[in-house]
JSON list of C-alpha atoms in Angstrom, two decimals:
[
{"chain": "A", "resi": 1, "resn": "UNK", "atom": "CA", "xyz": [115.39, 96.51, 91.92]},
{"chain": "A", "resi": 2, "resn": "UNK", "atom": "CA", "xyz": [114.79, 98.22, 88.60]},
{"chain": "A", "resi": 3, "resn": "UNK", "atom": "CA", "xyz": [113.93, 96.79, 85.19]},
{"chain": "A", "resi": 4, "resn": "UNK", "atom": "CA", "xyz": [116.33, 97.44, 82.36]},
{"chain": "A", "resi": 5, "resn": "UNK", "atom": "CA", "xyz": [115.11, 99.81, 79.67]},
{"chain": "A", "resi": 6, "resn": "UNK", "atom": "CA", "xyz": [114.68, 96.88, 77.27]},
{"chain": "A", "resi": 7, "resn": "UNK", "atom": "CA", "xyz": [112.53, 94.93, 79.74]},
{"chain": "A", "resi": 8, "resn": "UNK", "atom": "CA", "xyz": [110.44, 98.04, 80.37]},
{"chain": "A", "resi": 9, "resn": "UNK", "atom": "CA", "xyz": [110.06, 98.59, 76.61]},
{"chain": "A", "resi": 10, "resn": "UNK", "atom": "CA", "xyz": [109.09, 94.95, 76.14]},
{"chain": "A", "resi": 11, "resn": "UNK", "atom": "CA", "xyz": [106.26, 95.37, 78.66]},
{"chain": "A", "resi": 12, "resn": "UNK", "atom": "CA", "xyz": [105.11, 98.53, 76.85]},
{"chain": "A", "resi": 13, "resn": "UNK", "atom": "CA", "xyz": [105.27, 96.81, 73.45]},
{"chain": "A", "resi": 14, "resn": "UNK", "atom": "CA", "xyz": [103.49, 93.65, 74.63]},
{"chain": "A", "resi": 15, "resn": "UNK", "atom": "CA", "xyz": [100.76, 95.74, 76.28]},
{"chain": "A", "resi": 16, "resn": "UNK", "atom": "CA", "xyz": [100.20, 97.60, 73.02]},
{"chain": "A", "resi": 17, "resn": "UNK", "atom": "CA", "xyz": [100.21, 94.32, 71.06]},
{"chain": "A", "resi": 18, "resn": "UNK", "atom": "CA", "xyz": [97.58, 92.92, 73.45]},
{"chain": "A", "resi": 19, "resn": "UNK", "atom": "CA", "xyz": [95.31, 95.87, 72.65]},
{"chain": "A", "resi": 20, "resn": "UNK", "atom": "CA", "xyz": [95.41, 94.74, 69.00]},
{"chain": "A", "resi": 21, "resn": "UNK", "atom": "CA", "xyz": [94.11, 91.22, 69.75]},
{"chain": "A", "resi": 22, "resn": "UNK", "atom": "CA", "xyz": [91.03, 91.69, 67.56]},
{"chain": "A", "resi": 23, "resn": "UNK", "atom": "CA", "xyz": [93.18, 92.35, 64.50]},
{"chain": "A", "resi": 24, "resn": "UNK", "atom": "CA", "xyz": [94.88, 89.66, 62.42]},
{"chain": "A", "resi": 25, "resn": "UNK", "atom": "CA", "xyz": [98.34, 91.20, 63.01]},
{"chain": "A", "resi": 26, "resn": "UNK", "atom": "CA", "xyz": [100.12, 94.38, 64.02]},
{"chain": "A", "resi": 27, "resn": "UNK", "atom": "CA", "xyz": [103.43, 95.41, 62.47]},
{"chain": "A", "resi": 28, "resn": "UNK", "atom": "CA", "xyz": [106.52, 96.85, 64.12]},
{"chain": "A", "resi": 29, "resn": "UNK", "atom": "CA", "xyz": [105.98, 100.30, 62.61]},
{"chain": "A", "resi": 30, "resn": "UNK", "atom": "CA", "xyz": [102.44, 100.47, 64.02]},
{"chain": "A", "resi": 31, "resn": "UNK", "atom": "CA", "xyz": [103.72, 99.47, 67.42]},
{"chain": "A", "resi": 32, "resn": "UNK", "atom": "CA", "xyz": [106.55, 102.02, 67.26]},
{"chain": "A", "resi": 33, "resn": "UNK", "atom": "CA", "xyz": [104.09, 104.76, 66.30]},
{"chain": "A", "resi": 34, "resn": "UNK", "atom": "CA", "xyz": [101.63, 103.81, 69.03]},
{"chain": "A", "resi": 35, "resn": "UNK", "atom": "CA", "xyz": [104.17, 103.47, 71.85]},
{"chain": "A", "resi": 36, "resn": "UNK", "atom": "CA", "xyz": [106.76, 106.08, 70.90]},
{"chain": "A", "resi": 37, "resn": "UNK", "atom": "CA", "xyz": [109.49, 103.42, 70.94]},
{"chain": "A", "resi": 38, "resn": "UNK", "atom": "CA", "xyz": [112.12, 103.64, 68.17]},
{"chain": "A", "resi": 39, "resn": "UNK", "atom": "CA", "xyz": [111.43, 101.21, 65.31]},
{"chain": "A", "resi": 40, "resn": "UNK", "atom": "CA", "xyz": [114.82, 99.42, 65.65]},
{"chain": "A", "resi": 41, "resn": "UNK", "atom": "CA", "xyz": [114.05, 98.82, 69.35]},
{"chain": "A", "resi": 42, "resn": "UNK", "atom": "CA", "xyz": [110.63, 97.38, 68.53]},
{"chain": "A", "resi": 43, "resn": "UNK", "atom": "CA", "xyz": [112.20, 95.12, 65.89]},
{"chain": "A", "resi": 44, "resn": "UNK", "atom": "CA", "xyz": [114.80, 93.88, 68.38]},
{"chain": "A", "resi": 45, "resn": "UNK", "atom": "CA", "xyz": [112.09, 93.23, 70.97]},
{"chain": "A", "resi": 46, "resn": "UNK", "atom": "CA", "xyz": [109.90, 91.38, 68.46]},
{"chain": "A", "resi": 47, "resn": "UNK", "atom": "CA", "xyz": [112.84, 89.08, 67.80]},
{"chain": "A", "resi": 48, "resn": "UNK", "atom": "CA", "xyz": [113.39, 88.35, 71.51]},
{"chain": "A", "resi": 49, "resn": "UNK", "atom": "CA", "xyz": [109.69, 87.98, 72.29]},
{"chain": "A", "resi": 50, "resn": "UNK", "atom": "CA", "xyz": [109.23, 85.68, 69.32]},
{"chain": "A", "resi": 51, "resn": "UNK", "atom": "CA", "xyz": [112.19, 83.52, 70.38]},
{"chain": "A", "resi": 52, "resn": "UNK", "atom": "CA", "xyz": [110.60, 83.25, 73.84]},
{"chain": "A", "resi": 53, "resn": "UNK", "atom": "CA", "xyz": [107.32, 82.05, 72.30]},
{"chain": "A", "resi": 54, "resn": "UNK", "atom": "CA", "xyz": [105.29, 85.08, 73.39]},
{"chain": "A", "resi": 55, "resn": "UNK", "atom": "CA", "xyz": [104.51, 86.36, 69.91]},
{"chain": "A", "resi": 56, "resn": "UNK", "atom": "CA", "xyz": [104.26, 84.81, 66.45]},
{"chain": "A", "resi": 57, "resn": "UNK", "atom": "CA", "xyz": [105.84, 86.64, 63.52]},
{"chain": "A", "resi": 58, "resn": "UNK", "atom": "CA", "xyz": [104.82, 86.52, 59.88]},
{"chain": "A", "resi": 59, "resn": "UNK", "atom": "CA", "xyz": [107.21, 88.01, 57.32]},
{"chain": "A", "resi": 60, "resn": "UNK", "atom": "CA", "xyz": [106.41, 89.57, 53.97]},
{"chain": "A", "resi": 61, "resn": "UNK", "atom": "CA", "xyz": [103.51, 91.57, 52.58]},
{"chain": "A", "resi": 62, "resn": "UNK", "atom": "CA", "xyz": [100.69, 91.68, 55.11]},
{"chain": "A", "resi": 63, "resn": "UNK", "atom": "CA", "xyz": [103.09, 90.39, 57.72]},
{"chain": "A", "resi": 64, "resn": "UNK", "atom": "CA", "xyz": [103.45, 91.43, 61.28]},
{"chain": "A", "resi": 65, "resn": "UNK", "atom": "CA", "xyz": [102.95, 89.65, 64.53]},
{"chain": "A", "resi": 66, "resn": "UNK", "atom": "CA", "xyz": [100.37, 88.68, 67.10]},
{"chain": "A", "resi": 67, "resn": "UNK", "atom": "CA", "xyz": [100.38, 87.19, 70.57]},
{"chain": "A", "resi": 68, "resn": "UNK", "atom": "CA", "xyz": [101.31, 83.51, 70.55]},
{"chain": "A", "resi": 69, "resn": "UNK", "atom": "CA", "xyz": [98.75, 82.76, 73.27]},
{"chain": "A", "resi": 70, "resn": "UNK", "atom": "CA", "xyz": [95.91, 84.62, 74.96]},
{"chain": "A", "resi": 71, "resn": "UNK", "atom": "CA", "xyz": [96.94, 87.76, 76.86]},
{"chain": "A", "resi": 72, "resn": "UNK", "atom": "CA", "xyz": [95.53, 86.21, 80.06]},
{"chain": "A", "resi": 73, "resn": "UNK", "atom": "CA", "xyz": [98.10, 83.40, 79.71]},
{"chain": "A", "resi": 74, "resn": "UNK", "atom": "CA", "xyz": [101.08, 85.76, 79.42]},
{"chain": "A", "resi": 75, "resn": "UNK", "atom": "CA", "xyz": [102.50, 87.24, 82.62]},
{"chain": "A", "resi": 76, "resn": "UNK", "atom": "CA", "xyz": [104.80, 90.09, 83.50]},
{"chain": "A", "resi": 77, "resn": "UNK", "atom": "CA", "xyz": [107.32, 87.44, 84.59]},
{"chain": "A", "resi": 78, "resn": "UNK", "atom": "CA", "xyz": [107.17, 85.86, 81.10]},
{"chain": "A", "resi": 79, "resn": "UNK", "atom": "CA", "xyz": [107.90, 89.20, 79.43]},
{"chain": "A", "resi": 80, "resn": "UNK", "atom": "CA", "xyz": [110.74, 90.16, 81.77]},
{"chain": "A", "resi": 81, "resn": "UNK", "atom": "CA", "xyz": [112.36, 86.74, 81.44]},
{"chain": "A", "resi": 82, "resn": "UNK", "atom": "CA", "xyz": [112.10, 86.90, 77.63]},
{"chain": "A", "resi": 83, "resn": "UNK", "atom": "CA", "xyz": [114.35, 89.96, 77.67]},
{"chain": "A", "resi": 84, "resn": "UNK", "atom": "CA", "xyz": [116.42, 89.57, 80.85]},
{"chain": "A", "resi": 85, "resn": "UNK", "atom": "CA", "xyz": [116.64, 85.82, 81.31]},
{"chain": "A", "resi": 86, "resn": "UNK", "atom": "CA", "xyz": [115.78, 84.12, 84.61]},
{"chain": "A", "resi": 87, "resn": "UNK", "atom": "CA", "xyz": [114.65, 86.44, 87.39]},
{"chain": "A", "resi": 88, "resn": "UNK", "atom": "CA", "xyz": [117.46, 86.61, 89.94]},
{"chain": "A", "resi": 89, "resn": "UNK", "atom": "CA", "xyz": [118.31, 89.50, 92.23]},
{"chain": "A", "resi": 90, "resn": "UNK", "atom": "CA", "xyz": [121.87, 88.36, 92.89]},
{"chain": "A", "resi": 91, "resn": "UNK", "atom": "CA", "xyz": [124.29, 87.13, 90.25]},
{"chain": "A", "resi": 92, "resn": "UNK", "atom": "CA", "xyz": [125.17, 84.09, 92.33]},
{"chain": "A", "resi": 93, "resn": "UNK", "atom": "CA", "xyz": [121.59, 82.86, 92.33]},
{"chain": "A", "resi": 94, "resn": "UNK", "atom": "CA", "xyz": [121.62, 82.44, 88.57]},
{"chain": "A", "resi": 95, "resn": "UNK", "atom": "CA", "xyz": [122.19, 78.78, 87.71]},
{"chain": "A", "resi": 96, "resn": "UNK", "atom": "CA", "xyz": [125.71, 78.01, 86.61]},
{"chain": "A", "resi": 97, "resn": "UNK", "atom": "CA", "xyz": [127.24, 81.23, 88.00]},
{"chain": "A", "resi": 98, "resn": "UNK", "atom": "CA", "xyz": [130.09, 80.72, 90.44]},
{"chain": "A", "resi": 99, "resn": "UNK", "atom": "CA", "xyz": [132.11, 83.89, 89.99]},
{"chain": "A", "resi": 100, "resn": "UNK", "atom": "CA", "xyz": [131.43, 85.70, 93.28]},
{"chain": "A", "resi": 101, "resn": "UNK", "atom": "CA", "xyz": [134.49, 86.59, 95.33]},
{"chain": "A", "resi": 102, "resn": "UNK", "atom": "CA", "xyz": [132.48, 86.10, 98.54]},
{"chain": "A", "resi": 103, "resn": "UNK", "atom": "CA", "xyz": [131.17, 82.66, 97.62]},
{"chain": "A", "resi": 104, "resn": "UNK", "atom": "CA", "xyz": [133.38, 80.62, 99.95]},
{"chain": "A", "resi": 105, "resn": "UNK", "atom": "CA", "xyz": [132.21, 82.42, 103.11]},
{"chain": "A", "resi": 106, "resn": "UNK", "atom": "CA", "xyz": [128.77, 83.62, 102.03]},
{"chain": "A", "resi": 107, "resn": "UNK", "atom": "CA", "xyz": [125.89, 82.70, 104.31]},
{"chain": "A", "resi": 108, "resn": "UNK", "atom": "CA", "xyz": [123.30, 84.59, 102.25]},
{"chain": "A", "resi": 109, "resn": "UNK", "atom": "CA", "xyz": [123.58, 82.67, 98.97]},
{"chain": "A", "resi": 110, "resn": "UNK", "atom": "CA", "xyz": [121.35, 79.77, 100.10]},
{"chain": "A", "resi": 111, "resn": "UNK", "atom": "CA", "xyz": [118.52, 82.27, 100.71]},
{"chain": "A", "resi": 112, "resn": "UNK", "atom": "CA", "xyz": [118.50, 83.93, 97.28]},
{"chain": "A", "resi": 113, "resn": "UNK", "atom": "CA", "xyz": [116.43, 81.20, 95.57]},
{"chain": "A", "resi": 114, "resn": "UNK", "atom": "CA", "xyz": [113.59, 81.84, 98.04]},
{"chain": "A", "resi": 115, "resn": "UNK", "atom": "CA", "xyz": [113.74, 85.58, 97.37]},
{"chain": "A", "resi": 116, "resn": "UNK", "atom": "CA", "xyz": [113.95, 85.01, 93.60]},
{"chain": "A", "resi": 117, "resn": "UNK", "atom": "CA", "xyz": [110.93, 82.68, 93.70]},
{"chain": "A", "resi": 118, "resn": "UNK", "atom": "CA", "xyz": [108.91, 85.25, 95.66]},
{"chain": "A", "resi": 119, "resn": "UNK", "atom": "CA", "xyz": [109.78, 87.98, 93.18]},
{"chain": "A", "resi": 120, "resn": "UNK", "atom": "CA", "xyz": [108.98, 85.79, 90.20]},
{"chain": "A", "resi": 121, "resn": "UNK", "atom": "CA", "xyz": [105.71, 84.77, 91.83]},
{"chain": "A", "resi": 122, "resn": "UNK", "atom": "CA", "xyz": [104.72, 88.41, 92.31]},
{"chain": "A", "resi": 123, "resn": "UNK", "atom": "CA", "xyz": [105.49, 89.19, 88.65]},
{"chain": "A", "resi": 124, "resn": "UNK", "atom": "CA", "xyz": [103.68, 86.05, 87.53]},
{"chain": "A", "resi": 125, "resn": "UNK", "atom": "CA", "xyz": [100.52, 87.28, 89.27]},
{"chain": "A", "resi": 126, "resn": "UNK", "atom": "CA", "xyz": [100.25, 90.21, 86.84]},
{"chain": "A", "resi": 127, "resn": "UNK", "atom": "CA", "xyz": [98.78, 89.22, 83.48]},
{"chain": "A", "resi": 128, "resn": "UNK", "atom": "CA", "xyz": [99.17, 90.95, 80.16]},
{"chain": "A", "resi": 129, "resn": "UNK", "atom": "CA", "xyz": [95.42, 91.57, 80.24]},
{"chain": "A", "resi": 130, "resn": "UNK", "atom": "CA", "xyz": [95.93, 93.71, 83.34]},
{"chain": "A", "resi": 131, "resn": "UNK", "atom": "CA", "xyz": [98.86, 95.54, 81.79]},
{"chain": "A", "resi": 132, "resn": "UNK", "atom": "CA", "xyz": [96.99, 96.29, 78.57]},
{"chain": "A", "resi": 133, "resn": "UNK", "atom": "CA", "xyz": [93.97, 97.73, 80.35]},
{"chain": "A", "resi": 134, "resn": "UNK", "atom": "CA", "xyz": [94.08, 101.51, 80.87]},
{"chain": "A", "resi": 135, "resn": "UNK", "atom": "CA", "xyz": [94.60, 102.33, 84.52]},
{"chain": "A", "resi": 136, "resn": "UNK", "atom": "CA", "xyz": [91.82, 104.29, 86.10]},
{"chain": "A", "resi": 137, "resn": "UNK", "atom": "CA", "xyz": [93.20, 107.22, 88.08]},
{"chain": "A", "resi": 138, "resn": "UNK", "atom": "CA", "xyz": [91.19, 107.96, 91.23]},
{"chain": "A", "resi": 139, "resn": "UNK", "atom": "CA", "xyz": [89.62, 111.44, 90.95]},
{"chain": "A", "resi": 140, "resn": "UNK", "atom": "CA", "xyz": [91.15, 112.47, 94.27]},
{"chain": "A", "resi": 141, "resn": "UNK", "atom": "CA", "xyz": [94.66, 112.18, 92.78]},
{"chain": "A", "resi": 142, "resn": "UNK", "atom": "CA", "xyz": [93.74, 114.35, 89.81]},
{"chain": "A", "resi": 143, "resn": "UNK", "atom": "CA", "xyz": [92.41, 117.25, 91.88]},
{"chain": "A", "resi": 144, "resn": "UNK", "atom": "CA", "xyz": [93.44, 116.84, 95.54]},
{"chain": "A", "resi": 145, "resn": "UNK", "atom": "CA", "xyz": [91.94, 120.22, 96.38]},
{"chain": "A", "resi": 146, "resn": "UNK", "atom": "CA", "xyz": [88.47, 118.77, 95.66]},
{"chain": "A", "resi": 147, "resn": "UNK", "atom": "CA", "xyz": [88.78, 116.21, 98.45]},
{"chain": "A", "resi": 148, "resn": "UNK", "atom": "CA", "xyz": [90.13, 118.61, 101.10]}
]
């Protein structure tokens, strides 16, 4: 499984936004500059993340956006679903989809909801607080020759 570029960018953008929690707002240009994401991409993500209720936007002079709820209450699953929709590994496990050519004889389909729930649960266990925190790299991975 691999995230789409937009889902990956949404995680990057939300992590950067979480690091600005002490400020009244951050604007799309600031986020683009900080993350290296193109401004049009950030603007598109802000729209999707706002529609999903993860950020609040304010237009006009002094506008920008901020997290709609505390970073600890936003999960990786929330961010991915805001961009990708419901987490589902197989197309047939998405509600309302019945377009699989194997559907009539498929014995695996009943198991996908369990797999999807496990995946969503794993993503839901990672908070935006964790994602926004710089990762400490163990010294042994920086200079393996020092541990030999």
